[in-house]
Every structure is written in structure tokens, then in C-alpha cells.
XYZ file of C-alpha atoms in Angstrom:
193
model
C -1.536 -32.308 7.635
C -0.224 -34.786 9.871
C 2.776 -35.377 7.568
C 3.457 -31.969 7.387
C 3.634 -31.477 11.190
C 5.800 -34.450 11.620
C 7.948 -33.663 8.744
C 7.509 -36.493 6.435
C 8.643 -35.124 3.245
C 7.807 -38.333 1.412
C 4.187 -38.441 2.266
C 3.801 -34.777 1.828
C 5.264 -35.055 -1.695
C 3.096 -37.910 -2.625
C 0.101 -35.829 -1.451
C 1.098 -32.789 -3.580
C 1.397 -35.313 -6.574
C -2.145 -36.445 -5.873
C -3.478 -33.118 -5.814
C -4.126 -32.486 -2.162
C -5.436 -29.255 -0.940
C -2.722 -27.135 0.099
C -4.764 -24.819 2.087
C -6.898 -27.352 4.212
C -7.258 -26.270 7.679
C -7.473 -27.746 11.148
C -9.535 -26.944 13.986
C -7.326 -24.159 14.914
C -7.267 -22.707 11.240
C -3.840 -23.921 10.521
C -2.721 -24.853 7.190
C -0.097 -27.551 6.247
C 2.508 -24.817 5.679
C 1.824 -23.364 8.993
C 2.253 -26.762 10.909
C 5.582 -27.266 9.134
C 6.763 -23.862 9.877
C 5.681 -24.150 13.699
C 7.386 -27.517 13.981
C 10.474 -26.425 11.846
C 9.983 -28.924 9.197
C 12.007 -27.006 6.623
C 12.049 -29.736 3.928
C 8.401 -30.133 4.063
C 7.873 -26.268 4.064
C 10.125 -25.895 0.970
C 7.927 -28.589 -0.814
C 4.853 -26.789 0.082
C 6.145 -23.429 -1.147
C 7.221 -24.914 -4.354
C 3.773 -26.227 -4.785
C 2.086 -22.918 -4.250
C 1.120 -22.910 -0.484
C -0.108 -19.869 0.757
C 2.560 -18.151 3.123
C 0.062 -15.440 4.531
C -2.607 -17.818 5.590
C -3.762 -16.717 9.194
C -4.825 -19.063 11.753
C -7.255 -18.349 14.458
C -4.410 -16.944 16.689
C -3.618 -14.599 13.944
C -0.233 -16.269 13.109
C 1.176 -17.095 9.587
C 3.978 -19.254 8.655
C 6.254 -16.191 8.408
C 5.108 -14.725 11.819
C 5.864 -18.065 13.548
C 9.475 -17.967 12.441
C 10.186 -14.924 14.603
C 8.951 -17.020 17.443
C 10.757 -20.161 16.841
C 13.867 -18.029 15.612
C 14.287 -20.453 12.657
C 16.408 -18.922 9.839
C 16.251 -21.990 7.806
C 12.459 -21.752 7.896
C 12.490 -18.067 7.058
C 14.730 -18.792 3.938
C 12.424 -21.583 2.945
C 9.468 -19.349 3.165
C 11.018 -16.373 1.143
C 10.560 -17.546 -2.232
C 6.766 -17.525 -1.530
C 7.075 -13.716 -0.920
C 5.245 -13.572 2.513
C 3.971 -10.333 3.414
C 6.243 -8.912 6.152
C 3.763 -6.324 7.283
C 1.115 -8.739 8.375
C 1.239 -8.628 12.282
C 0.479 -11.149 15.003
C -2.246 -10.869 17.769
C -0.143 -8.441 19.469
C 0.073 -6.226 16.398
C 3.882 -7.189 16.118
C 5.945 -8.218 12.973
C 8.166 -11.333 13.306
C 11.118 -9.178 14.282
C 9.369 -8.380 17.535
C 9.058 -11.639 19.194
C 12.573 -12.796 17.932
C 14.110 -9.650 19.407
C 12.132 -10.446 22.789
C 13.231 -14.178 22.696
C 16.896 -13.347 21.982
C 16.968 -14.858 18.513
C 20.250 -13.238 17.321
C 20.631 -14.849 13.963
C 17.130 -14.450 13.063
C 17.011 -10.857 14.009
C 20.359 -10.544 11.833
C 18.562 -12.146 8.905
C 15.151 -10.634 9.218
C 16.232 -7.161 9.577
C 17.898 -7.487 6.136
C 14.606 -8.474 4.448
C 13.055 -5.003 4.165
C 11.102 -5.565 7.235
C 10.256 -2.398 9.236
C 12.681 -2.478 12.187
C 10.613 0.521 13.909
C 7.353 -1.070 13.710
C 5.361 -0.424 16.972
C 3.194 -3.286 18.157
C -0.227 -3.018 20.155
C 1.565 -2.601 23.646
C 3.520 0.454 22.049
C 7.053 -1.264 21.609
C 9.543 -1.790 18.879
C 11.864 -4.693 18.370
C 14.551 -2.373 20.016
C 12.303 -1.714 23.013
C 11.429 -5.445 23.448
C 15.012 -6.609 23.338
C 15.604 -4.162 26.042
C 12.454 -4.471 28.231
C 12.008 -8.002 28.113
C 15.823 -9.170 27.465
C 18.267 -9.458 30.142
C 21.058 -7.209 28.936
C 23.217 -10.435 28.181
C 25.553 -10.828 25.290
C 22.707 -12.280 23.008
C 20.514 -9.168 23.732
C 23.403 -6.588 23.391
C 24.077 -8.211 19.795
C 20.530 -7.903 18.972
C 20.419 -4.080 19.966
C 23.733 -3.601 17.776
C 22.057 -5.371 14.902
C 18.699 -3.328 15.146
C 20.356 -0.162 15.258
C 22.798 -1.018 12.449
C 19.426 -1.935 10.363
C 18.173 1.712 11.088
C 16.303 1.272 14.547
C 15.470 4.650 16.153
C 17.237 4.419 19.258
C 15.017 7.396 20.607
C 11.801 5.865 19.741
C 9.856 5.854 23.060
C 7.098 3.735 24.371
C 3.683 4.922 24.865
C 4.681 6.354 28.394
C 7.639 8.306 26.727
C 10.257 6.063 28.025
C 13.009 5.627 25.694
C 15.092 2.371 25.363
C 17.979 4.085 27.001
C 15.913 4.934 30.081
C 14.676 1.444 30.174
C 18.276 -0.034 29.783
C 19.429 2.181 32.554
C 16.603 1.363 34.893
C 17.093 -2.405 34.515
C 20.745 -2.194 35.081
C 21.808 -3.080 31.531
C 25.019 -0.982 31.526
C 26.387 -2.613 28.402
C 23.074 -2.178 26.550
C 22.788 1.513 27.665
C 26.551 2.108 26.348
C 25.641 0.719 23.096
C 22.524 2.952 22.945
C 24.380 5.984 23.918
C 27.158 5.331 21.474
C 24.378 5.291 18.727
C 22.833 8.759 19.892
C 20.271 7.536 22.301
C 18.882 10.108 24.659
C 17.196 9.766 27.985
C 14.613 12.249 28.932
């Protein structure tokens, strides 16, 4: 586990060869693959995936290796995990898929990559927000958030899917003074009630 977290591929390879338990857990319920994903240790994660490590193992915070990639924004790690066929519908403790924290944090390349995996771009999390809503509400309207809005729209995001209060992405963008984001949404057919 320590070798996975620090990215020591030689030690991890030797442990795998010696028959180490790939699903051993630390006190927080994290597996070696989750530790490697969190620390962005791509080579180690690739070794663990090739050895059959479980990509959907949930820890005590309800994170999986795949879900963590949305937080870190690591496209390289997401690519390393895909051969293990992670369940893209598993949600984090906030009820969100990996795409939602990535959109919130402004991880443009991750959003571009993940939106092409078949992940549900219109998934609604526990607070009632989609990736598009998170990008608008929690983003700052800067170039990277404008690009995320464009990517999500191109991937099929519903520009009129409102939050639980009935407020649309366009209304949020206008209220936050995000003129460029509002223009992108309007061009995509967004409406403000």
C-alpha cells in the first residue's frame, strides 16, 4: 500500500509477483489502486489494473479510483483505469459522477475525455446539480469554464435542465455576471424562465 501511494512501481511489481492481496484496505478503506489513483501514480495503477485490481472498490468516503480522477483531473489516470472497466455510474458521497467535480474544479481536459466515455452528462447529484450547473454555479466564467460549458453542450448536456429551485444554467450565468457563458448557453438554445 505504501509503495502504491508513493509510486514505487518496482516494489508494487514485486508484491504482485509475490501474491500480495490487491484488495487490502487501510484504516480509511482505501485499496492500493485507490491510493495510486489519488496520488496520480499512473504506472503503479496500470500494474494493479493489469493484475486485476478492483476499479470500483469504495472507501469510507464513498470514493473509488475512477471517482477520484474527476477530483484530480488526471486524464492519464482515467486512461489507465479504463481497461478495468470501472462502473461510470457509481457516485461519490455527494451523489455525483466523476464528471461533476471535474466540471466544478475546471478540469477542461478531463471533462473533454470523460464526456466521451459514455458517462451520463446530465446526471443530477444530491444537491440537484448537473456537471453543467456546477461549472456555471461554482465556476468563475473564465476561459476554462467557458470551454467546459462548450464541451458539455457538445456531449449532449441539457442546457435547460434546472436546479431543484427551478433555476436554469442561463439564469445562474446571468446572475453571476458570466456574460460569455450566458452567450454560449443562449446560442445552444438555453432559456431563462
